[in-house]
PDB file of C-alpha atoms in Angstrom:
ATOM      1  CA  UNK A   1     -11.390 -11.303   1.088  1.00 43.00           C
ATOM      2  CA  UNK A   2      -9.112 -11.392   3.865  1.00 59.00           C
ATOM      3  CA  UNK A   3      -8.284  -8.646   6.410  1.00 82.00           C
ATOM      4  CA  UNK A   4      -5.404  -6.446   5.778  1.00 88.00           C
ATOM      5  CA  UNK A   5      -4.760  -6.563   8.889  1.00 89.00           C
ATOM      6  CA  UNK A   6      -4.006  -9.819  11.271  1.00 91.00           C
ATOM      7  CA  UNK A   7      -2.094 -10.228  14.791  1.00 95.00           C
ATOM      8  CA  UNK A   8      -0.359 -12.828  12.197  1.00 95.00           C
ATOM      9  CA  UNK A   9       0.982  -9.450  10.143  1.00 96.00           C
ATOM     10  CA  UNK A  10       2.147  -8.072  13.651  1.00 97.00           C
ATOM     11  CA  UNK A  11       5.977  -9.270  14.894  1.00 97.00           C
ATOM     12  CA  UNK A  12       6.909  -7.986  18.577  1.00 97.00           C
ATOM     13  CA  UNK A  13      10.476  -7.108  19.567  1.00 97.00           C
ATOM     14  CA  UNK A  14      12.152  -7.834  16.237  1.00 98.00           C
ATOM     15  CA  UNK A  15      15.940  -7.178  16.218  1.00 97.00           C
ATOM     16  CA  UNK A  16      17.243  -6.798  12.957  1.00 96.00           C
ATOM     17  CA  UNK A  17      20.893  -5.295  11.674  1.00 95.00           C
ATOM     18  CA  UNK A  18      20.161  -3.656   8.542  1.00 97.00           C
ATOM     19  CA  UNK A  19      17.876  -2.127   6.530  1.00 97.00           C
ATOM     20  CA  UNK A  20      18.099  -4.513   3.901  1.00 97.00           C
ATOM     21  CA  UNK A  21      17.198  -7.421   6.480  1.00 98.00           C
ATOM     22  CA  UNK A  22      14.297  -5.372   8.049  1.00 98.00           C
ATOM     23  CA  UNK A  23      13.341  -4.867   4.555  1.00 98.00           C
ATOM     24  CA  UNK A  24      13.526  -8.694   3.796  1.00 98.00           C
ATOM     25  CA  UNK A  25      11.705  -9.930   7.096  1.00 98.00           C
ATOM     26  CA  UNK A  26       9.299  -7.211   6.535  1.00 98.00           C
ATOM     27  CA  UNK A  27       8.943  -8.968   3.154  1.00 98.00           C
ATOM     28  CA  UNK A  28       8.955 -12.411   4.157  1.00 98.00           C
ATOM     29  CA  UNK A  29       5.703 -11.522   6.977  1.00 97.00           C
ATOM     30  CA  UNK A  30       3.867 -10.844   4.008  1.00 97.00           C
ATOM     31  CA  UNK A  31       4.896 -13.541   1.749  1.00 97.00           C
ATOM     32  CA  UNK A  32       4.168 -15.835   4.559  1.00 97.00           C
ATOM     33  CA  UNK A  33       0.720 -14.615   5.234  1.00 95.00           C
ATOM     34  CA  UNK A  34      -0.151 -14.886   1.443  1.00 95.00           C
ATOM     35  CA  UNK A  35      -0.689 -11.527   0.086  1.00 96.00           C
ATOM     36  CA  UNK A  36       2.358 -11.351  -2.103  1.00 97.00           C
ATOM     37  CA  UNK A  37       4.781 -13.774  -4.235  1.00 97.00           C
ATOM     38  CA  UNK A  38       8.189 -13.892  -2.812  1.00 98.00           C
ATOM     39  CA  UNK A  39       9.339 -11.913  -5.833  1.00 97.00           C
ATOM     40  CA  UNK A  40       7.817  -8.920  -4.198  1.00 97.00           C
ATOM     41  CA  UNK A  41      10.441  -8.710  -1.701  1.00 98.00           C
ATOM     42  CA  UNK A  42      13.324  -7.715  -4.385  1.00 97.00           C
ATOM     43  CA  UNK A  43      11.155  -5.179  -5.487  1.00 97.00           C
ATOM     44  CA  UNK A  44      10.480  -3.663  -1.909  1.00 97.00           C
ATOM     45  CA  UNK A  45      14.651  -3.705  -2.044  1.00 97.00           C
ATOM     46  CA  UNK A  46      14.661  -2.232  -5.672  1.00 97.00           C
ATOM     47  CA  UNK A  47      12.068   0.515  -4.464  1.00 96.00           C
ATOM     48  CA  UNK A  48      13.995   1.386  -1.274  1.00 96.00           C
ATOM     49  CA  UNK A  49      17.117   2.168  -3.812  1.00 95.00           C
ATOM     50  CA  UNK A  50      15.157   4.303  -5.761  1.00 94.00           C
ATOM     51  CA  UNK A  51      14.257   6.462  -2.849  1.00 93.00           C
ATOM     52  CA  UNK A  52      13.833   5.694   0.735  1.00 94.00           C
ATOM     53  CA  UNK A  53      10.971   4.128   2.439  1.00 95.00           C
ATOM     54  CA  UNK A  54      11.584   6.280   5.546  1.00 96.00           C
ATOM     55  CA  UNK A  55       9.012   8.603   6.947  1.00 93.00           C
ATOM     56  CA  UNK A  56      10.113  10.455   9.858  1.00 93.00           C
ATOM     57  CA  UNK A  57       8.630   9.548  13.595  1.00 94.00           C
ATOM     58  CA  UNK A  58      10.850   6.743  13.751  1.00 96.00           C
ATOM     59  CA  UNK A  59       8.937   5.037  10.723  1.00 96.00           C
ATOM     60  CA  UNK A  60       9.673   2.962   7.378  1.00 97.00           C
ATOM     61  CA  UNK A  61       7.010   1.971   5.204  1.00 95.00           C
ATOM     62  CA  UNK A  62       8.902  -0.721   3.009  1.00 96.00           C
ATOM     63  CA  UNK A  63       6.908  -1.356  -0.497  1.00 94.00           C
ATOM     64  CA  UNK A  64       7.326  -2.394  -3.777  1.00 94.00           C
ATOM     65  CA  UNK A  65       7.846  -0.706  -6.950  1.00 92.00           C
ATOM     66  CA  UNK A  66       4.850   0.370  -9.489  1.00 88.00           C
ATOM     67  CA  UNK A  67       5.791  -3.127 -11.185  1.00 91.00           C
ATOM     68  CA  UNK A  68       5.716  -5.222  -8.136  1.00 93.00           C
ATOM     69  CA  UNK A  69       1.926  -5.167  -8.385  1.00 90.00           C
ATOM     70  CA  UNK A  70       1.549  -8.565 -10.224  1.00 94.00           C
ATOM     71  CA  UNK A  71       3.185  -9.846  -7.462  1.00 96.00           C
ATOM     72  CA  UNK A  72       0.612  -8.986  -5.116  1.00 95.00           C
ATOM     73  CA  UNK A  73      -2.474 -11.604  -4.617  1.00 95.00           C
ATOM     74  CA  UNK A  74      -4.284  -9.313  -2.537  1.00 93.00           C
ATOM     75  CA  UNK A  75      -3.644  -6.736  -0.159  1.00 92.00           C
ATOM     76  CA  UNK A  76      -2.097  -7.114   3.294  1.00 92.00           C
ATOM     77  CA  UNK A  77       0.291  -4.746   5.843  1.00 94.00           C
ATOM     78  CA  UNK A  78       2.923  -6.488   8.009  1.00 96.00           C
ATOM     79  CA  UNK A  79       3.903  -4.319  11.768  1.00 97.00           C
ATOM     80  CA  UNK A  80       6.805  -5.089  13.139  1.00 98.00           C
ATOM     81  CA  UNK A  81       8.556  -3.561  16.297  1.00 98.00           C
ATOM     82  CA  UNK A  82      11.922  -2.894  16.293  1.00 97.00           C
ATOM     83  CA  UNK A  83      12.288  -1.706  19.893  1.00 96.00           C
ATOM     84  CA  UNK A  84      16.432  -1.237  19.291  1.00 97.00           C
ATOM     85  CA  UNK A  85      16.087   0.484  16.251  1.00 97.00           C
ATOM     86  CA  UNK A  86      17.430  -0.080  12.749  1.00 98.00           C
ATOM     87  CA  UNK A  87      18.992   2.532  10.433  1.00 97.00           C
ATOM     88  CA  UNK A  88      17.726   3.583   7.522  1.00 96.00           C
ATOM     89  CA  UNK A  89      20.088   6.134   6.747  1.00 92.00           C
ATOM     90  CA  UNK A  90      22.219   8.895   8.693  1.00 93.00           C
ATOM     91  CA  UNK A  91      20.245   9.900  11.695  1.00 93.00           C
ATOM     92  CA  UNK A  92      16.978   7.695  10.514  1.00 96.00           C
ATOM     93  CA  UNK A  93      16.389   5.488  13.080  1.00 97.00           C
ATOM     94  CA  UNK A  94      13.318   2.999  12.407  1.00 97.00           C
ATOM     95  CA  UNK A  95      11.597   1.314  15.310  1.00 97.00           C
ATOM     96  CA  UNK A  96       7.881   0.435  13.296  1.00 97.00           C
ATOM     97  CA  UNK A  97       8.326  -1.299  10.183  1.00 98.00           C
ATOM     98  CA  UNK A  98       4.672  -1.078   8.157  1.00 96.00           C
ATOM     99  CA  UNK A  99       5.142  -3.304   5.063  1.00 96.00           C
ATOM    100  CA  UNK A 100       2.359  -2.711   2.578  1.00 93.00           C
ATOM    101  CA  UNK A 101       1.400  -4.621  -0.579  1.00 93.00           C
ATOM    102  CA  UNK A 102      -1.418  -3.055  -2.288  1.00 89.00           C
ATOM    103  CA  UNK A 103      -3.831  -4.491  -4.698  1.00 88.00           C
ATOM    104  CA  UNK A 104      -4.951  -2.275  -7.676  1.00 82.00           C
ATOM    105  CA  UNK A 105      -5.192   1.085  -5.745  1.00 80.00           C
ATOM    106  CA  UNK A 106      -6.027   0.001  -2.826  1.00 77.00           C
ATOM    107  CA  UNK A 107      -2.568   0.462  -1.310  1.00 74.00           C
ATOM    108  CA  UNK A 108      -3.479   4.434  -1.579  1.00 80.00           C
ATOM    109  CA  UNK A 109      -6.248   4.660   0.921  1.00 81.00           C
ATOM    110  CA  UNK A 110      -4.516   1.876   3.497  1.00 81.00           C
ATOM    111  CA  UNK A 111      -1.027   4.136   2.961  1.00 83.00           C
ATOM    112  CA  UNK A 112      -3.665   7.472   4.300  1.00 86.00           C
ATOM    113  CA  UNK A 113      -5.058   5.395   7.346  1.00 86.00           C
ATOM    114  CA  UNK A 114      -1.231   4.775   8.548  1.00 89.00           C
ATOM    115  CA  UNK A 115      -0.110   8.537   7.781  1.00 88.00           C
ATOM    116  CA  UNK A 116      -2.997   9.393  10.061  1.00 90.00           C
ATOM    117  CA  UNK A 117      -2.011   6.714  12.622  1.00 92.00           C
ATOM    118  CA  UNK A 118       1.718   7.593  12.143  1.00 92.00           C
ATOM    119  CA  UNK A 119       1.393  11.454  12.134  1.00 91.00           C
ATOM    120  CA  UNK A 120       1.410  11.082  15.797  1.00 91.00           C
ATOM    121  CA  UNK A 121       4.668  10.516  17.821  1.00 91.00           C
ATOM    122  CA  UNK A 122       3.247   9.292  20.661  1.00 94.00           C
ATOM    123  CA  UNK A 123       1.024   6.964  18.988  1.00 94.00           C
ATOM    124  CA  UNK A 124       4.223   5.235  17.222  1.00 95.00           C
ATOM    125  CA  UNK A 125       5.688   5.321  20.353  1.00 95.00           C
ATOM    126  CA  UNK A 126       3.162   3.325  21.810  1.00 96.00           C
ATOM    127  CA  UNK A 127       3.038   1.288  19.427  1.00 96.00           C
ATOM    128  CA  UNK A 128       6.720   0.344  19.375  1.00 96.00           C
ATOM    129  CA  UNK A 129       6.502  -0.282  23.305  1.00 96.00           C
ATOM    130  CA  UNK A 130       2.993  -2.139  22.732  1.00 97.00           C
ATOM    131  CA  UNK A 131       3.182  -5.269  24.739  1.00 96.00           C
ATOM    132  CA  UNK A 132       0.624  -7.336  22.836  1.00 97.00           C
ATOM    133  CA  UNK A 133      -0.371  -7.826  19.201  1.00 96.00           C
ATOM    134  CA  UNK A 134      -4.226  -6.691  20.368  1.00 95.00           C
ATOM    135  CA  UNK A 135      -2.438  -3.390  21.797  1.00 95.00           C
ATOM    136  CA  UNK A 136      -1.364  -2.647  17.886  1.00 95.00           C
ATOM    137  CA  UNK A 137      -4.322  -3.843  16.134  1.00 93.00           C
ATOM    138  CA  UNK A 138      -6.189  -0.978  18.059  1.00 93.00           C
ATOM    139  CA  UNK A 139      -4.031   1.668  16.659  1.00 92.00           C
ATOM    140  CA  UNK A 140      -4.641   0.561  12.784  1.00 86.00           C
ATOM    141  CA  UNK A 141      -8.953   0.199  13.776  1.00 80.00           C
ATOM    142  CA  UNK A 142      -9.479   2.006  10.605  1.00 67.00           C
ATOM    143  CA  UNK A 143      -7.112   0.094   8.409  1.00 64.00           C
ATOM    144  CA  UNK A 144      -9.090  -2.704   7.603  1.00 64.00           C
TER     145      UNK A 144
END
């Protein structure tokens, strides 16, 4: 089995316009890296219609619905920076994008290790101003 966690999940200084495209490129990291089938990513979209994927602290955790899961080959979390912000909302700004594809129930305990992680504003802040990939991957220690 493959980590959850890779510097290949991890995208610094992303720009994105939208939610739907930080959504999709949040997607597309995961697809990439071979923990989901691209179908996923409409469900991620179909999820964050259903109710939003925004946490507070400047987060989003972008997912896919209960039926995605047969989309899923194993599971895998995508971090990307988004240093200028997106918005997710009125007056929900996003600058850490955690993607998470979960296998069986296994998305439950990786979504606990981020809310711990994520709880803390100054630890997504340094995240979001991380300057390497290794800088990140220290944050999420517990993750995989």
């Amino acid at each position: 089995m493959s980590s959850v966690l890779t510097k290949e999940n991890i995208l610094l200084n992303a720009e994105v316009e939208s939610k739907e495209n930080a959504i999709r490129l949040t997607g597309n990291l995961l697809v990439e890296n071979g923990y989901v089938e691209p179908q996923y990513i409409e469900k991620m979209l179909e999820r964050e219609q259903l109710t939003s994927t925004y946490m507070g602290n400047f987060v989003a955790i972008p997912h896919g619905t209960e039926d995605a899961k047969k989309a899923v080959k194993e599971s895998g979390i995508a971090i990307i920076q988004v240093p200028g912000g997106v918005e997710f909302g009125p007056g929900n700004e996003v600058k850490l994008l955690i993607g998470i594809a979960g296998k069986g129930d296994e998305h439950l305990e990786i979504l606990s290790q981020i809310a711990i992680v994520c709880s803390e504003e100054e630890n997504v802040l340094g995240i979001v101003n991380a300057g390497s990939k290794e800088e990140i991957l220290a944050y999420f220690e517990g993750v995989n």
